[in-house]
Amino acid sequence: MKQLLVVFLGGGMGSALRYFVSSAFVKNTFLSAPMGTFYANILGCFCLGIILNLFDKGQISENLRLLLAVGFCGGLTTFSTLIFEIGSIFQAESLLKASLALLLHLVFGLLAMYLGGKLAEVV
């Protein structure tokens, strides 16, 4: 039960930050895409890289991993909003722009997670 509460609390914090980030950024004119989701997903991937590296090295506990990786990063990043926004670009614009937006999310997300992990190795 404690683990569920830890994930719940982390998820609430991550979701609140996602709302703030999404509200703070406007659309990119080329992709016609809300950039807040992009920034929230990249930030979440970066944080996840740090958290998982620290957990693998035994520097954080299982409960802290649940709070931060599963809860916070899970609440901060959002697959359903990403798919909704990509679908909206596809319907309003073109398959090419939608594909480019999705590719940018994937490439930068993987890069951010990698860099977060590398940063945690140095610290």
mmCIF file with all atom_site columns, C-alpha atoms in Angstrom:
data_model
loop_
_atom_site.group_PDB
_atom_site.id
_atom_site.type_symbol
_atom_site.label_atom_id
_atom_site.label_alt_id
_atom_site.label_comp_id
_atom_site.label_asym_id
_atom_site.label_entity_id
_atom_site.label_seq_id
_atom_site.pdbx_PDB_ins_code
_atom_site.Cartn_x
_atom_site.Cartn_y
_atom_site.Cartn_z
_atom_site.occupancy
_atom_site.B_iso_or_equiv
_atom_site.pdbx_formal_charge
_atom_site.auth_seq_id
_atom_site.auth_comp_id
_atom_site.auth_asym_id
_atom_site.auth_atom_id
_atom_site.pdbx_PDB_model_num
ATOM 1   C CA . MET A 1 1   ? 0.000  0.000  0.000   1.00 0.00 ? 1   MET A CA 1
ATOM 2   C CA . LYS A 1 2   ? 2.908  2.360  0.748   1.00 0.00 ? 2   LYS A CA 1
ATOM 3   C CA . GLN A 1 3   ? 4.282  1.849  -2.763  1.00 0.00 ? 3   GLN A CA 1
ATOM 4   C CA . LEU A 1 4   ? 0.925  2.790  -4.294  1.00 0.00 ? 4   LEU A CA 1
ATOM 5   C CA . LEU A 1 5   ? 0.827  5.989  -2.240  1.00 0.00 ? 5   LEU A CA 1
ATOM 6   C CA . VAL A 1 6   ? 4.390  6.861  -3.287  1.00 0.00 ? 6   VAL A CA 1
ATOM 7   C CA . VAL A 1 7   ? 3.522  6.423  -6.991  1.00 0.00 ? 7   VAL A CA 1
ATOM 8   C CA . PHE A 1 8   ? 0.308  8.427  -6.493  1.00 0.00 ? 8   PHE A CA 1
ATOM 9   C CA . LEU A 1 9   ? 2.154  11.354 -4.903  1.00 0.00 ? 9   LEU A CA 1
ATOM 10  C CA . GLY A 1 10  ? 4.865  11.378 -7.559  1.00 0.00 ? 10  GLY A CA 1
ATOM 11  C CA . GLY A 1 11  ? 2.263  11.200 -10.313 1.00 0.00 ? 11  GLY A CA 1
ATOM 12  C CA . GLY A 1 12  ? 0.440  14.213 -8.911  1.00 0.00 ? 12  GLY A CA 1
ATOM 13  C CA . MET A 1 13  ? 3.629  16.262 -8.815  1.00 0.00 ? 13  MET A CA 1
ATOM 14  C CA . GLY A 1 14  ? 4.595  15.217 -12.351 1.00 0.00 ? 14  GLY A CA 1
ATOM 15  C CA . SER A 1 15  ? 1.127  15.964 -13.706 1.00 0.00 ? 15  SER A CA 1
ATOM 16  C CA . ALA A 1 16  ? 1.132  19.406 -12.100 1.00 0.00 ? 16  ALA A CA 1
ATOM 17  C CA . LEU A 1 17  ? 4.507  20.181 -13.665 1.00 0.00 ? 17  LEU A CA 1
ATOM 18  C CA . ARG A 1 18  ? 3.283  18.937 -17.054 1.00 0.00 ? 18  ARG A CA 1
ATOM 19  C CA . TYR A 1 19  ? 0.290  21.286 -16.822 1.00 0.00 ? 19  TYR A CA 1
ATOM 20  C CA . PHE A 1 20  ? 2.610  24.194 -15.986 1.00 0.00 ? 20  PHE A CA 1
ATOM 21  C CA . VAL A 1 21  ? 5.043  23.375 -18.819 1.00 0.00 ? 21  VAL A CA 1
ATOM 22  C CA . SER A 1 22  ? 2.219  22.856 -21.333 1.00 0.00 ? 22  SER A CA 1
ATOM 23  C CA . SER A 1 23  ? 0.663  26.183 -20.370 1.00 0.00 ? 23  SER A CA 1
ATOM 24  C CA . ALA A 1 24  ? 3.957  28.040 -20.634 1.00 0.00 ? 24  ALA A CA 1
ATOM 25  C CA . PHE A 1 25  ? 4.827  27.213 -24.238 1.00 0.00 ? 25  PHE A CA 1
ATOM 26  C CA . VAL A 1 26  ? 3.057  28.152 -27.442 1.00 0.00 ? 26  VAL A CA 1
ATOM 27  C CA . LYS A 1 27  ? 2.698  26.280 -30.707 1.00 0.00 ? 27  LYS A CA 1
ATOM 28  C CA . ASN A 1 28  ? 5.561  25.796 -33.116 1.00 0.00 ? 28  ASN A CA 1
ATOM 29  C CA . THR A 1 29  ? 4.451  27.427 -36.352 1.00 0.00 ? 29  THR A CA 1
ATOM 30  C CA . PHE A 1 30  ? 6.158  24.927 -38.671 1.00 0.00 ? 30  PHE A CA 1
ATOM 31  C CA . LEU A 1 31  ? 4.727  21.771 -37.100 1.00 0.00 ? 31  LEU A CA 1
ATOM 32  C CA . SER A 1 32  ? 1.517  23.387 -35.812 1.00 0.00 ? 32  SER A CA 1
ATOM 33  C CA . ALA A 1 33  ? 2.251  21.477 -32.631 1.00 0.00 ? 33  ALA A CA 1
ATOM 34  C CA . PRO A 1 34  ? 1.927  22.498 -29.009 1.00 0.00 ? 34  PRO A CA 1
ATOM 35  C CA . MET A 1 35  ? 5.507  22.561 -27.742 1.00 0.00 ? 35  MET A CA 1
ATOM 36  C CA . GLY A 1 36  ? 4.595  22.104 -24.079 1.00 0.00 ? 36  GLY A CA 1
ATOM 37  C CA . THR A 1 37  ? 4.059  18.373 -24.536 1.00 0.00 ? 37  THR A CA 1
ATOM 38  C CA . PHE A 1 38  ? 7.380  18.105 -26.346 1.00 0.00 ? 38  PHE A CA 1
ATOM 39  C CA . TYR A 1 39  ? 9.252  19.913 -23.562 1.00 0.00 ? 39  TYR A CA 1
ATOM 40  C CA . ALA A 1 40  ? 7.482  17.949 -20.811 1.00 0.00 ? 40  ALA A CA 1
ATOM 41  C CA . ASN A 1 41  ? 8.302  14.639 -22.499 1.00 0.00 ? 41  ASN A CA 1
ATOM 42  C CA . ILE A 1 42  ? 11.953 15.581 -23.049 1.00 0.00 ? 42  ILE A CA 1
ATOM 43  C CA . LEU A 1 43  ? 12.334 16.786 -19.455 1.00 0.00 ? 43  LEU A CA 1
ATOM 44  C CA . GLY A 1 44  ? 10.713 13.579 -18.199 1.00 0.00 ? 44  GLY A CA 1
ATOM 45  C CA . CYS A 1 45  ? 13.045 11.425 -20.300 1.00 0.00 ? 45  CYS A CA 1
ATOM 46  C CA . PHE A 1 46  ? 16.076 13.354 -19.053 1.00 0.00 ? 46  PHE A CA 1
ATOM 47  C CA . CYS A 1 47  ? 14.985 12.928 -15.436 1.00 0.00 ? 47  CYS A CA 1
ATOM 48  C CA . LEU A 1 48  ? 14.263 9.244  -16.030 1.00 0.00 ? 48  LEU A CA 1
ATOM 49  C CA . GLY A 1 49  ? 17.798 8.724  -17.318 1.00 0.00 ? 49  GLY A CA 1
ATOM 50  C CA . ILE A 1 50  ? 19.217 10.255 -14.144 1.00 0.00 ? 50  ILE A CA 1
ATOM 51  C CA . ILE A 1 51  ? 16.885 8.334  -11.831 1.00 0.00 ? 51  ILE A CA 1
ATOM 52  C CA . LEU A 1 52  ? 17.429 4.936  -13.437 1.00 0.00 ? 52  LEU A CA 1
ATOM 53  C CA . ASN A 1 53  ? 21.196 5.398  -13.449 1.00 0.00 ? 53  ASN A CA 1
ATOM 54  C CA . LEU A 1 54  ? 21.195 6.322  -9.762  1.00 0.00 ? 54  LEU A CA 1
ATOM 55  C CA . PHE A 1 55  ? 18.960 3.346  -8.969  1.00 0.00 ? 55  PHE A CA 1
ATOM 56  C CA . ASP A 1 56  ? 21.197 0.962  -10.916 1.00 0.00 ? 56  ASP A CA 1
ATOM 57  C CA . LYS A 1 57  ? 24.186 2.224  -8.897  1.00 0.00 ? 57  LYS A CA 1
ATOM 58  C CA . GLY A 1 58  ? 22.276 1.645  -5.643  1.00 0.00 ? 58  GLY A CA 1
ATOM 59  C CA . GLN A 1 59  ? 22.205 5.355  -4.777  1.00 0.00 ? 59  GLN A CA 1
ATOM 60  C CA . ILE A 1 60  ? 18.431 5.613  -4.408  1.00 0.00 ? 60  ILE A CA 1
ATOM 61  C CA . SER A 1 61  ? 15.931 3.251  -2.792  1.00 0.00 ? 61  SER A CA 1
ATOM 62  C CA . GLU A 1 62  ? 13.145 1.320  -4.487  1.00 0.00 ? 62  GLU A CA 1
ATOM 63  C CA . ASN A 1 63  ? 10.554 3.653  -2.943  1.00 0.00 ? 63  ASN A CA 1
ATOM 64  C CA . LEU A 1 64  ? 12.371 6.722  -4.256  1.00 0.00 ? 64  LEU A CA 1
ATOM 65  C CA . ARG A 1 65  ? 12.595 5.080  -7.693  1.00 0.00 ? 65  ARG A CA 1
ATOM 66  C CA . LEU A 1 66  ? 8.838  4.474  -7.580  1.00 0.00 ? 66  LEU A CA 1
ATOM 67  C CA . LEU A 1 67  ? 8.173  8.063  -6.494  1.00 0.00 ? 67  LEU A CA 1
ATOM 68  C CA . LEU A 1 68  ? 10.391 9.633  -9.145  1.00 0.00 ? 68  LEU A CA 1
ATOM 69  C CA . ALA A 1 69  ? 10.559 7.244  -12.124 1.00 0.00 ? 69  ALA A CA 1
ATOM 70  C CA . VAL A 1 70  ? 7.102  5.677  -12.075 1.00 0.00 ? 70  VAL A CA 1
ATOM 71  C CA . GLY A 1 71  ? 5.150  8.476  -10.387 1.00 0.00 ? 71  GLY A CA 1
ATOM 72  C CA . PHE A 1 72  ? 6.809  11.784 -11.234 1.00 0.00 ? 72  PHE A CA 1
ATOM 73  C CA . CYS A 1 73  ? 8.179  10.922 -14.692 1.00 0.00 ? 73  CYS A CA 1
ATOM 74  C CA . GLY A 1 74  ? 5.037  8.955  -15.513 1.00 0.00 ? 74  GLY A CA 1
ATOM 75  C CA . GLY A 1 75  ? 2.885  11.960 -14.607 1.00 0.00 ? 75  GLY A CA 1
ATOM 76  C CA . LEU A 1 76  ? 5.164  14.426 -16.378 1.00 0.00 ? 76  LEU A CA 1
ATOM 77  C CA . THR A 1 77  ? 5.372  12.548 -19.665 1.00 0.00 ? 77  THR A CA 1
ATOM 78  C CA . THR A 1 78  ? 2.234  11.710 -21.573 1.00 0.00 ? 78  THR A CA 1
ATOM 79  C CA . PHE A 1 79  ? 1.749  9.257  -24.386 1.00 0.00 ? 79  PHE A CA 1
ATOM 80  C CA . SER A 1 80  ? -1.971 9.898  -24.834 1.00 0.00 ? 80  SER A CA 1
ATOM 81  C CA . THR A 1 81  ? -1.528 13.661 -25.276 1.00 0.00 ? 81  THR A CA 1
ATOM 82  C CA . LEU A 1 82  ? 1.354  13.052 -27.674 1.00 0.00 ? 82  LEU A CA 1
ATOM 83  C CA . ILE A 1 83  ? -0.772 10.750 -29.825 1.00 0.00 ? 83  ILE A CA 1
ATOM 84  C CA . PHE A 1 84  ? -3.713 13.179 -29.712 1.00 0.00 ? 84  PHE A CA 1
ATOM 85  C CA . GLU A 1 85  ? -1.498 16.056 -30.860 1.00 0.00 ? 85  GLU A CA 1
ATOM 86  C CA . ILE A 1 86  ? 0.190  13.990 -33.585 1.00 0.00 ? 86  ILE A CA 1
ATOM 87  C CA . GLY A 1 87  ? -3.257 12.884 -34.782 1.00 0.00 ? 87  GLY A CA 1
ATOM 88  C CA . SER A 1 88  ? -4.419 16.502 -34.861 1.00 0.00 ? 88  SER A CA 1
ATOM 89  C CA . ILE A 1 89  ? -1.408 17.489 -36.969 1.00 0.00 ? 89  ILE A CA 1
ATOM 90  C CA . PHE A 1 90  ? -2.122 14.587 -39.311 1.00 0.00 ? 90  PHE A CA 1
ATOM 91  C CA . GLN A 1 91  ? -5.763 15.608 -39.754 1.00 0.00 ? 91  GLN A CA 1
ATOM 92  C CA . ALA A 1 92  ? -5.129 19.346 -40.088 1.00 0.00 ? 92  ALA A CA 1
ATOM 93  C CA . GLU A 1 93  ? -1.808 19.338 -41.898 1.00 0.00 ? 93  GLU A CA 1
ATOM 94  C CA . SER A 1 94  ? -0.212 16.251 -43.415 1.00 0.00 ? 94  SER A CA 1
ATOM 95  C CA . LEU A 1 95  ? 1.239  12.844 -42.715 1.00 0.00 ? 95  LEU A CA 1
ATOM 96  C CA . LEU A 1 96  ? 4.720  14.276 -43.302 1.00 0.00 ? 96  LEU A CA 1
ATOM 97  C CA . LYS A 1 97  ? 4.402  16.931 -40.584 1.00 0.00 ? 97  LYS A CA 1
ATOM 98  C CA . ALA A 1 98  ? 2.823  14.443 -38.178 1.00 0.00 ? 98  ALA A CA 1
ATOM 99  C CA . SER A 1 99  ? 5.606  11.941 -38.834 1.00 0.00 ? 99  SER A CA 1
ATOM 100 C CA . LEU A 1 100 ? 8.259  14.607 -38.341 1.00 0.00 ? 100 LEU A CA 1
ATOM 101 C CA . ALA A 1 101 ? 6.722  15.692 -35.041 1.00 0.00 ? 101 ALA A CA 1
ATOM 102 C CA . LEU A 1 102 ? 6.601  12.091 -33.810 1.00 0.00 ? 102 LEU A CA 1
ATOM 103 C CA . LEU A 1 103 ? 10.169 11.460 -34.928 1.00 0.00 ? 103 LEU A CA 1
ATOM 104 C CA . LEU A 1 104 ? 11.365 14.571 -33.077 1.00 0.00 ? 104 LEU A CA 1
ATOM 105 C CA . HIS A 1 105 ? 9.675  13.365 -29.873 1.00 0.00 ? 105 HIS A CA 1
ATOM 106 C CA . LEU A 1 106 ? 11.277 9.928  -30.149 1.00 0.00 ? 106 LEU A CA 1
ATOM 107 C CA . VAL A 1 107 ? 14.775 11.042 -31.113 1.00 0.00 ? 107 VAL A CA 1
ATOM 108 C CA . PHE A 1 108 ? 15.016 13.844 -28.575 1.00 0.00 ? 108 PHE A CA 1
ATOM 109 C CA . GLY A 1 109 ? 13.382 11.690 -25.882 1.00 0.00 ? 109 GLY A CA 1
ATOM 110 C CA . LEU A 1 110 ? 15.964 8.954  -26.335 1.00 0.00 ? 110 LEU A CA 1
ATOM 111 C CA . LEU A 1 111 ? 18.769 11.502 -26.469 1.00 0.00 ? 111 LEU A CA 1
ATOM 112 C CA . ALA A 1 112 ? 17.531 13.213 -23.299 1.00 0.00 ? 112 ALA A CA 1
ATOM 113 C CA . MET A 1 113 ? 17.313 9.906  -21.423 1.00 0.00 ? 113 MET A CA 1
ATOM 114 C CA . TYR A 1 114 ? 20.827 8.985  -22.555 1.00 0.00 ? 114 TYR A CA 1
ATOM 115 C CA . LEU A 1 115 ? 22.234 12.384 -21.525 1.00 0.00 ? 115 LEU A CA 1
ATOM 116 C CA . GLY A 1 116 ? 20.466 12.206 -18.165 1.00 0.00 ? 116 GLY A CA 1
ATOM 117 C CA . GLY A 1 117 ? 22.055 8.825  -17.534 1.00 0.00 ? 117 GLY A CA 1
ATOM 118 C CA . LYS A 1 118 ? 25.468 10.145 -18.526 1.00 0.00 ? 118 LYS A CA 1
ATOM 119 C CA . LEU A 1 119 ? 25.044 13.147 -16.231 1.00 0.00 ? 119 LEU A CA 1
ATOM 120 C CA . ALA A 1 120 ? 24.233 10.826 -13.332 1.00 0.00 ? 120 ALA A CA 1
ATOM 121 C CA . GLU A 1 121 ? 27.441 8.893  -14.020 1.00 0.00 ? 121 GLU A CA 1
ATOM 122 C CA . VAL A 1 122 ? 29.504 12.055 -13.661 1.00 0.00 ? 122 VAL A CA 1
ATOM 123 C CA . VAL A 1 123 ? 27.816 13.281 -10.485 1.00 0.00 ? 123 VAL A CA 1
#
